[in-house]
Amino acid sequence: MRTNTAINYQQYFEKGISFEEYLKRFAAEIALGEGSPFAQYLPQNWQRQNRLIRKIKLNEDLQKAIDDLKQPVNWLLITEHWCGDASQINPVILKAAEESNGKIDLRISYRDENEELIDAHLTDGRSRSIPILVQLDENYNLLNTYGPRPAEAQLLVMDLLSKGEDYNIPLHTWYAKDRQKAIQEDLVKLIESAV
């Protein structure tokens, strides 16, 4: 569990946006075309994310973990439109929140606009990798975090980086083969940590 008592999570959660608003802002950034510094990443991430939003189905274990939640939890998702991992992971997080019947309240916070927040959740104590899902109780106390990607995918990325190789294509090939199974397994563990 990652803890940081100096962060006012309630403040970040309350100023967070809905997933619907996130999608509207994503579409608006794509419409900027070359006016966005991340124009090269946005269309593919948009397409990948929306395909998964339409087709993702929760597995039985994840649905059971959600159903077994006794207390509501708040999920604060730190992300950005340009992030390839986010396009693979965020749709699963959205679906889990939607299928929770109000037990999971999901809000989005942009990494680049909230440096204090992401700096409290650095990957390996040094990297501002995203997405990071912060799980809070009903009083906005930190329970646990998840991210930036499943452990097997993280090992793949770290191995390729250590060799000076690009990881984009191998990583998204891994996601395609995994079909969001590892993400769902990780979310089961995250939710069960709140029970």
mmCIF file of C-alpha atoms in Angstrom, residues 152-167:
data_model
loop_
_atom_site.group_PDB
_atom_site.id
_atom_site.type_symbol
_atom_site.label_atom_id
_atom_site.label_comp_id
_atom_site.label_asym_id
_atom_site.label_seq_id
_atom_site.Cartn_x
_atom_site.Cartn_y
_atom_site.Cartn_z
ATOM 1 C CA GLU A 152 3.880 -8.658 -16.345
ATOM 2 C CA ALA A 153 3.561 -5.664 -18.663
ATOM 3 C CA GLN A 154 5.682 -3.562 -16.297
ATOM 4 C CA LEU A 155 8.439 -6.203 -16.367
ATOM 5 C CA LEU A 156 8.300 -6.220 -20.171
ATOM 6 C CA VAL A 157 8.658 -2.433 -20.299
ATOM 7 C CA MET A 158 11.500 -2.358 -17.762
ATOM 8 C CA ASP A 159 13.376 -5.119 -19.603
ATOM 9 C CA LEU A 160 13.109 -3.353 -22.962
ATOM 10 C CA LEU A 161 14.104 -0.009 -21.448
ATOM 11 C CA SER A 162 17.160 -1.599 -19.824
ATOM 12 C CA LYS A 163 18.232 -2.767 -23.302
ATOM 13 C CA GLY A 164 17.599 0.674 -24.811
ATOM 14 C CA GLU A 165 14.776 -0.686 -26.934
ATOM 15 C CA ASP A 166 11.407 0.894 -27.717
ATOM 16 C CA TYR A 167 8.570 -0.786 -25.864
#
